[in-house]
JSON list of C-alpha atoms in Angstrom, two decimals:
[
{"chain": "S", "resi": 1, "resn": "MET", "atom": "CA", "xyz": [68.63, 120.83, 22.81]},
{"chain": "S", "resi": 2, "resn": "SER", "atom": "CA", "xyz": [65.27, 122.24, 23.12]},
{"chain": "S", "resi": 3, "resn": "TRP", "atom": "CA", "xyz": [62.35, 121.06, 20.97]},
{"chain": "S", "resi": 4, "resn": "TYR", "atom": "CA", "xyz": [60.32, 123.60, 19.06]},
{"chain": "S", "resi": 5, "resn": "PRO", "atom": "CA", "xyz": [57.59, 122.87, 16.54]},
{"chain": "S", "resi": 6, "resn": "ASP", "atom": "CA", "xyz": [58.47, 123.67, 12.70]},
{"chain": "S", "resi": 7, "resn": "LEU", "atom": "CA", "xyz": [57.22, 126.92, 11.74]},
{"chain": "S", "resi": 8, "resn": "GLY", "atom": "CA", "xyz": [56.48, 128.03, 15.28]},
{"chain": "S", "resi": 9, "resn": "THR", "atom": "CA", "xyz": [57.53, 131.62, 16.27]},
{"chain": "S", "resi": 10, "resn": "VAL", "atom": "CA", "xyz": [59.79, 130.74, 19.20]},
{"chain": "S", "resi": 11, "resn": "THR", "atom": "CA", "xyz": [63.34, 129.17, 19.32]},
{"chain": "S", "resi": 12, "resn": "LEU", "atom": "CA", "xyz": [66.17, 128.99, 21.76]},
{"chain": "S", "resi": 13, "resn": "ILE", "atom": "CA", "xyz": [67.90, 131.96, 20.09]},
{"chain": "S", "resi": 14, "resn": "ASP", "atom": "CA", "xyz": [65.19, 134.28, 18.79]},
{"chain": "S", "resi": 15, "resn": "GLU", "atom": "CA", "xyz": [61.40, 134.73, 18.76]},
{"chain": "S", "resi": 16, "resn": "GLY", "atom": "CA", "xyz": [58.63, 136.82, 17.37]},
{"chain": "S", "resi": 17, "resn": "GLU", "atom": "CA", "xyz": [56.05, 137.00, 14.60]},
{"chain": "S", "resi": 18, "resn": "HIS", "atom": "CA", "xyz": [58.80, 137.20, 12.01]},
{"chain": "S", "resi": 19, "resn": "VAL", "atom": "CA", "xyz": [60.57, 134.11, 13.30]},
{"chain": "S", "resi": 20, "resn": "ARG", "atom": "CA", "xyz": [59.90, 130.55, 12.06]},
{"chain": "S", "resi": 21, "resn": "ALA", "atom": "CA", "xyz": [61.62, 127.65, 13.87]},
{"chain": "S", "resi": 22, "resn": "VAL", "atom": "CA", "xyz": [62.94, 124.78, 11.79]},
{"chain": "S", "resi": 23, "resn": "GLY", "atom": "CA", "xyz": [64.82, 121.63, 12.68]},
{"chain": "S", "resi": 24, "resn": "TRP", "atom": "CA", "xyz": [64.65, 121.82, 16.47]},
{"chain": "S", "resi": 25, "resn": "LEU", "atom": "CA", "xyz": [64.28, 118.15, 17.11]},
{"chain": "S", "resi": 26, "resn": "ALA", "atom": "CA", "xyz": [64.41, 116.16, 20.32]},
{"chain": "S", "resi": 27, "resn": "ALA", "atom": "CA", "xyz": [64.18, 112.63, 21.56]},
{"chain": "S", "resi": 28, "resn": "PRO", "atom": "CA", "xyz": [61.49, 111.58, 23.98]},
{"chain": "S", "resi": 29, "resn": "SER", "atom": "CA", "xyz": [62.29, 111.78, 27.60]},
{"chain": "S", "resi": 30, "resn": "TRP", "atom": "CA", "xyz": [60.66, 110.96, 31.01]},
{"chain": "S", "resi": 31, "resn": "PHE", "atom": "CA", "xyz": [58.82, 114.21, 30.96]},
{"chain": "S", "resi": 32, "resn": "SER", "atom": "CA", "xyz": [57.79, 114.47, 27.28]},
{"chain": "S", "resi": 33, "resn": "SER", "atom": "CA", "xyz": [56.23, 112.29, 24.64]},
{"chain": "S", "resi": 34, "resn": "LYS", "atom": "CA", "xyz": [58.00, 111.44, 21.55]},
{"chain": "S", "resi": 35, "resn": "LYS", "atom": "CA", "xyz": [58.17, 114.42, 19.20]},
{"chain": "S", "resi": 36, "resn": "SER", "atom": "CA", "xyz": [57.68, 113.05, 15.82]},
{"chain": "S", "resi": 37, "resn": "PHE", "atom": "CA", "xyz": [59.07, 114.93, 12.67]},
{"chain": "S", "resi": 38, "resn": "PRO", "atom": "CA", "xyz": [58.43, 114.67, 8.93]},
{"chain": "S", "resi": 39, "resn": "LYS", "atom": "CA", "xyz": [60.73, 112.25, 7.06]},
{"chain": "S", "resi": 40, "resn": "GLY", "atom": "CA", "xyz": [61.54, 111.98, 3.49]},
{"chain": "S", "resi": 41, "resn": "GLU", "atom": "CA", "xyz": [64.08, 112.60, 0.86]},
{"chain": "S", "resi": 42, "resn": "THR", "atom": "CA", "xyz": [65.65, 116.02, 0.05]},
{"chain": "S", "resi": 43, "resn": "SER", "atom": "CA", "xyz": [67.76, 116.95, -2.86]},
{"chain": "S", "resi": 44, "resn": "ILE", "atom": "CA", "xyz": [71.52, 116.92, -2.77]},
{"chain": "S", "resi": 45, "resn": "GLU", "atom": "CA", "xyz": [71.47, 120.56, -3.91]},
{"chain": "S", "resi": 46, "resn": "PHE", "atom": "CA", "xyz": [69.57, 121.48, -0.91]},
{"chain": "S", "resi": 47, "resn": "LEU", "atom": "CA", "xyz": [71.65, 119.49, 1.57]},
{"chain": "S", "resi": 48, "resn": "LEU", "atom": "CA", "xyz": [74.88, 121.05, 0.05]},
{"chain": "S", "resi": 49, "resn": "ARG", "atom": "CA", "xyz": [73.49, 124.54, 0.38]},
{"chain": "S", "resi": 50, "resn": "LEU", "atom": "CA", "xyz": [72.24, 123.86, 3.93]},
{"chain": "S", "resi": 51, "resn": "TYR", "atom": "CA", "xyz": [75.83, 122.62, 4.85]},
{"chain": "S", "resi": 52, "resn": "GLN", "atom": "CA", "xyz": [77.06, 126.04, 3.72]},
{"chain": "S", "resi": 53, "resn": "PHE", "atom": "CA", "xyz": [74.74, 127.79, 5.94]},
{"chain": "S", "resi": 54, "resn": "ALA", "atom": "CA", "xyz": [75.72, 125.65, 8.89]},
{"chain": "S", "resi": 55, "resn": "LYS", "atom": "CA", "xyz": [79.30, 126.05, 8.19]},
{"chain": "S", "resi": 56, "resn": "LEU", "atom": "CA", "xyz": [78.80, 129.85, 8.27]},
{"chain": "S", "resi": 57, "resn": "TRP", "atom": "CA", "xyz": [76.57, 129.80, 11.41]},
{"chain": "S", "resi": 58, "resn": "GLY", "atom": "CA", "xyz": [79.07, 132.23, 13.19]},
{"chain": "S", "resi": 59, "resn": "ASP", "atom": "CA", "xyz": [78.73, 134.80, 10.40]},
{"chain": "S", "resi": 60, "resn": "SER", "atom": "CA", "xyz": [74.96, 134.38, 10.57]},
{"chain": "S", "resi": 61, "resn": "SER", "atom": "CA", "xyz": [74.90, 134.96, 14.41]},
{"chain": "S", "resi": 62, "resn": "GLU", "atom": "CA", "xyz": [77.16, 137.91, 14.18]},
{"chain": "S", "resi": 63, "resn": "ALA", "atom": "CA", "xyz": [75.03, 139.52, 11.44]},
{"chain": "S", "resi": 64, "resn": "LEU", "atom": "CA", "xyz": [71.79, 138.86, 13.42]},
{"chain": "S", "resi": 65, "resn": "GLY", "atom": "CA", "xyz": [73.28, 140.15, 16.78]},
{"chain": "S", "resi": 66, "resn": "TRP", "atom": "CA", "xyz": [72.67, 136.91, 18.47]},
{"chain": "S", "resi": 67, "resn": "GLY", "atom": "CA", "xyz": [74.67, 135.69, 21.40]},
{"chain": "S", "resi": 68, "resn": "MET", "atom": "CA", "xyz": [76.94, 132.71, 21.28]},
{"chain": "S", "resi": 69, "resn": "PHE", "atom": "CA", "xyz": [76.41, 129.64, 23.44]},
{"chain": "S", "resi": 70, "resn": "LEU", "atom": "CA", "xyz": [79.40, 127.82, 24.89]},
{"chain": "S", "resi": 71, "resn": "GLY", "atom": "CA", "xyz": [79.79, 124.18, 24.34]},
{"chain": "S", "resi": 72, "resn": "VAL", "atom": "CA", "xyz": [78.04, 121.78, 21.98]},
{"chain": "S", "resi": 73, "resn": "HIS", "atom": "CA", "xyz": [74.91, 119.72, 21.95]},
{"chain": "S", "resi": 74, "resn": "GLY", "atom": "CA", "xyz": [74.85, 116.00, 21.09]},
{"chain": "S", "resi": 75, "resn": "CYS", "atom": "CA", "xyz": [72.16, 114.46, 18.90]},
{"chain": "S", "resi": 76, "resn": "GLU", "atom": "CA", "xyz": [69.40, 113.09, 21.05]},
{"chain": "S", "resi": 77, "resn": "LEU", "atom": "CA", "xyz": [68.37, 110.76, 18.40]},
{"chain": "S", "resi": 78, "resn": "CYS", "atom": "CA", "xyz": [71.59, 108.74, 17.89]},
{"chain": "S", "resi": 79, "resn": "ASN", "atom": "CA", "xyz": [74.20, 110.29, 20.24]},
{"chain": "S", "resi": 80, "resn": "LYS", "atom": "CA", "xyz": [76.81, 110.18, 17.31]},
{"chain": "S", "resi": 81, "resn": "PHE", "atom": "CA", "xyz": [76.97, 113.96, 16.41]},
{"chain": "S", "resi": 82, "resn": "GLN", "atom": "CA", "xyz": [77.67, 117.24, 18.12]},
{"chain": "S", "resi": 83, "resn": "ALA", "atom": "CA", "xyz": [77.13, 120.74, 17.12]},
{"chain": "S", "resi": 84, "resn": "GLY", "atom": "CA", "xyz": [76.56, 124.04, 18.88]},
{"chain": "S", "resi": 85, "resn": "GLY", "atom": "CA", "xyz": [75.65, 126.88, 16.47]},
{"chain": "S", "resi": 86, "resn": "ASN", "atom": "CA", "xyz": [72.42, 128.40, 15.21]},
{"chain": "S", "resi": 87, "resn": "PHE", "atom": "CA", "xyz": [71.77, 130.28, 11.95]},
{"chain": "S", "resi": 88, "resn": "GLY", "atom": "CA", "xyz": [69.10, 132.34, 10.25]},
{"chain": "S", "resi": 89, "resn": "VAL", "atom": "CA", "xyz": [67.74, 132.05, 6.79]},
{"chain": "S", "resi": 90, "resn": "PRO", "atom": "CA", "xyz": [65.91, 135.37, 5.60]},
{"chain": "S", "resi": 91, "resn": "ALA", "atom": "CA", "xyz": [63.00, 135.08, 3.27]},
{"chain": "S", "resi": 92, "resn": "GLY", "atom": "CA", "xyz": [61.15, 138.44, 2.78]},
{"chain": "S", "resi": 93, "resn": "GLU", "atom": "CA", "xyz": [59.58, 139.40, 6.06]},
{"chain": "S", "resi": 94, "resn": "LEU", "atom": "CA", "xyz": [60.32, 136.11, 7.71]},
{"chain": "S", "resi": 95, "resn": "LEU", "atom": "CA", "xyz": [63.54, 134.70, 9.36]},
{"chain": "S", "resi": 96, "resn": "TYR", "atom": "CA", "xyz": [63.84, 130.87, 9.52]},
{"chain": "S", "resi": 97, "resn": "VAL", "atom": "CA", "xyz": [65.95, 130.05, 12.59]},
{"chain": "S", "resi": 98, "resn": "ALA", "atom": "CA", "xyz": [67.62, 126.58, 12.67]},
{"chain": "S", "resi": 99, "resn": "PRO", "atom": "CA", "xyz": [70.27, 124.88, 14.77]},
{"chain": "S", "resi": 100, "resn": "GLU", "atom": "CA", "xyz": [73.55, 123.89, 13.07]},
{"chain": "S", "resi": 101, "resn": "MET", "atom": "CA", "xyz": [72.56, 120.25, 13.89]},
{"chain": "S", "resi": 102, "resn": "ILE", "atom": "CA", "xyz": [69.85, 120.34, 11.13]},
{"chain": "S", "resi": 103, "resn": "THR", "atom": "CA", "xyz": [72.29, 119.13, 8.64]},
{"chain": "S", "resi": 104, "resn": "HIS", "atom": "CA", "xyz": [72.80, 115.95, 10.57]},
{"chain": "S", "resi": 105, "resn": "TYR", "atom": "CA", "xyz": [69.08, 115.47, 11.02]},
{"chain": "S", "resi": 106, "resn": "VAL", "atom": "CA", "xyz": [68.47, 115.89, 7.29]},
{"chain": "S", "resi": 107, "resn": "GLU", "atom": "CA", "xyz": [71.26, 113.57, 6.23]},
{"chain": "S", "resi": 108, "resn": "VAL", "atom": "CA", "xyz": [71.28, 110.89, 8.83]},
{"chain": "S", "resi": 109, "resn": "HIS", "atom": "CA", "xyz": [67.62, 110.79, 10.25]},
{"chain": "S", "resi": 110, "resn": "GLN", "atom": "CA", "xyz": [66.07, 111.86, 6.96]},
{"chain": "S", "resi": 111, "resn": "TYR", "atom": "CA", "xyz": [64.28, 114.77, 8.57]},
{"chain": "S", "resi": 112, "resn": "ARG", "atom": "CA", "xyz": [62.43, 116.74, 5.80]},
{"chain": "S", "resi": 113, "resn": "PRO", "atom": "CA", "xyz": [62.19, 120.39, 6.58]},
{"chain": "S", "resi": 114, "resn": "PRO", "atom": "CA", "xyz": [59.14, 122.37, 5.51]},
{"chain": "S", "resi": 115, "resn": "VAL", "atom": "CA", "xyz": [59.26, 123.28, 1.77]},
{"chain": "S", "resi": 116, "resn": "GLU", "atom": "CA", "xyz": [59.16, 127.08, 2.67]},
{"chain": "S", "resi": 117, "resn": "PHE", "atom": "CA", "xyz": [62.41, 126.63, 4.48]},
{"chain": "S", "resi": 118, "resn": "VAL", "atom": "CA", "xyz": [63.93, 124.57, 1.65]},
{"chain": "S", "resi": 119, "resn": "THR", "atom": "CA", "xyz": [62.99, 127.49, -0.83]},
{"chain": "S", "resi": 120, "resn": "ALA", "atom": "CA", "xyz": [64.40, 130.04, 1.61]},
{"chain": "S", "resi": 121, "resn": "VAL", "atom": "CA", "xyz": [67.69, 128.15, 1.80]},
{"chain": "S", "resi": 122, "resn": "MET", "atom": "CA", "xyz": [68.05, 127.79, -1.87]},
{"chain": "S", "resi": 123, "resn": "ASN", "atom": "CA", "xyz": [67.23, 131.56, -2.49]},
{"chain": "S", "resi": 124, "resn": "SER", "atom": "CA", "xyz": [68.88, 133.33, 0.37]},
{"chain": "S", "resi": 125, "resn": "PRO", "atom": "CA", "xyz": [72.37, 134.87, 0.15]},
{"chain": "S", "resi": 126, "resn": "LEU", "atom": "CA", "xyz": [74.89, 133.13, 2.23]},
{"chain": "S", "resi": 127, "resn": "PRO", "atom": "CA", "xyz": [76.09, 134.43, 5.71]},
{"chain": "S", "resi": 128, "resn": "GLY", "atom": "CA", "xyz": [79.28, 136.43, 5.46]},
{"chain": "S", "resi": 129, "resn": "THR", "atom": "CA", "xyz": [78.19, 138.41, 2.38]},
{"chain": "S", "resi": 130, "resn": "VAL", "atom": "CA", "xyz": [77.21, 142.01, 2.09]},
{"chain": "S", "resi": 131, "resn": "GLU", "atom": "CA", "xyz": [73.74, 140.76, 0.54]},
{"chain": "S", "resi": 132, "resn": "TYR", "atom": "CA", "xyz": [73.11, 138.51, 3.57]},
{"chain": "S", "resi": 133, "resn": "SER", "atom": "CA", "xyz": [73.92, 141.32, 6.09]},
{"chain": "S", "resi": 134, "resn": "ALA", "atom": "CA", "xyz": [71.44, 143.63, 4.27]},
{"chain": "S", "resi": 135, "resn": "ALA", "atom": "CA", "xyz": [68.66, 140.93, 4.14]},
{"chain": "S", "resi": 136, "resn": "VAL", "atom": "CA", "xyz": [68.96, 140.24, 7.89]},
{"chain": "S", "resi": 137, "resn": "ALA", "atom": "CA", "xyz": [69.44, 143.91, 9.06]},
{"chain": "S", "resi": 138, "resn": "PRO", "atom": "CA", "xyz": [65.76, 144.37, 9.97]},
{"chain": "S", "resi": 139, "resn": "PHE", "atom": "CA", "xyz": [65.71, 141.15, 11.98]},
{"chain": "S", "resi": 140, "resn": "ARG", "atom": "CA", "xyz": [68.93, 142.31, 13.84]},
{"chain": "S", "resi": 141, "resn": "GLU", "atom": "CA", "xyz": [67.01, 145.49, 14.80]},
{"chain": "S", "resi": 142, "resn": "LEU", "atom": "CA", "xyz": [64.00, 143.43, 15.99]},
{"chain": "S", "resi": 143, "resn": "HIS", "atom": "CA", "xyz": [66.19, 141.16, 18.04]},
{"chain": "S", "resi": 144, "resn": "ALA", "atom": "CA", "xyz": [68.02, 144.18, 19.69]},
{"chain": "S", "resi": 145, "resn": "LYS", "atom": "CA", "xyz": [64.69, 145.69, 20.62]},
{"chain": "S", "resi": 146, "resn": "GLN", "atom": "CA", "xyz": [63.54, 142.44, 22.14]},
{"chain": "S", "resi": 147, "resn": "ILE", "atom": "CA", "xyz": [66.75, 142.07, 24.26]},
{"chain": "S", "resi": 148, "resn": "LYS", "atom": "CA", "xyz": [66.53, 145.70, 25.41]},
{"chain": "S", "resi": 149, "resn": "LEU", "atom": "CA", "xyz": [62.81, 145.20, 26.41]},
{"chain": "S", "resi": 150, "resn": "LYS", "atom": "CA", "xyz": [63.70, 142.04, 28.41]},
{"chain": "S", "resi": 151, "resn": "TYR", "atom": "CA", "xyz": [66.43, 143.79, 30.42]},
{"chain": "S", "resi": 152, "resn": "GLU", "atom": "CA", "xyz": [64.34, 146.80, 31.09]},
{"chain": "S", "resi": 153, "resn": "ILE", "atom": "CA", "xyz": [61.67, 144.50, 32.48]},
{"chain": "S", "resi": 154, "resn": "LEU", "atom": "CA", "xyz": [64.12, 142.85, 34.79]}
]
């Protein structure tokens, strides 16, 4: 999986001033130094809600108009977990974009996501609901425009 800094505006699946990356962790490799990440405890309520978002990643991707990747990615930190989806968490004019693997990072590797993301997860409607579709509709339009521009340039 690709590494992106927390709260950056670029991810594997989406990018832009409205995007905030969260949970795109990676292990060190021969071409990059170790990418450290914040560690600490999170509430069980947050973790359970995060699992709901991860479980519904397909509904999130569909609502946002994202493409699907084939296959799964293994955890580079322990090689004991695999996942392959991505999901968005809307919060006003921002869309937090996270890999499905974030649940594993939080639970097993004690990754502590930014507080803004935790708040968004706790307050956002869940993917698969009418409320979620309405909340992410502006981001779907932005993503579609980005894709159109990329293909027009090519």
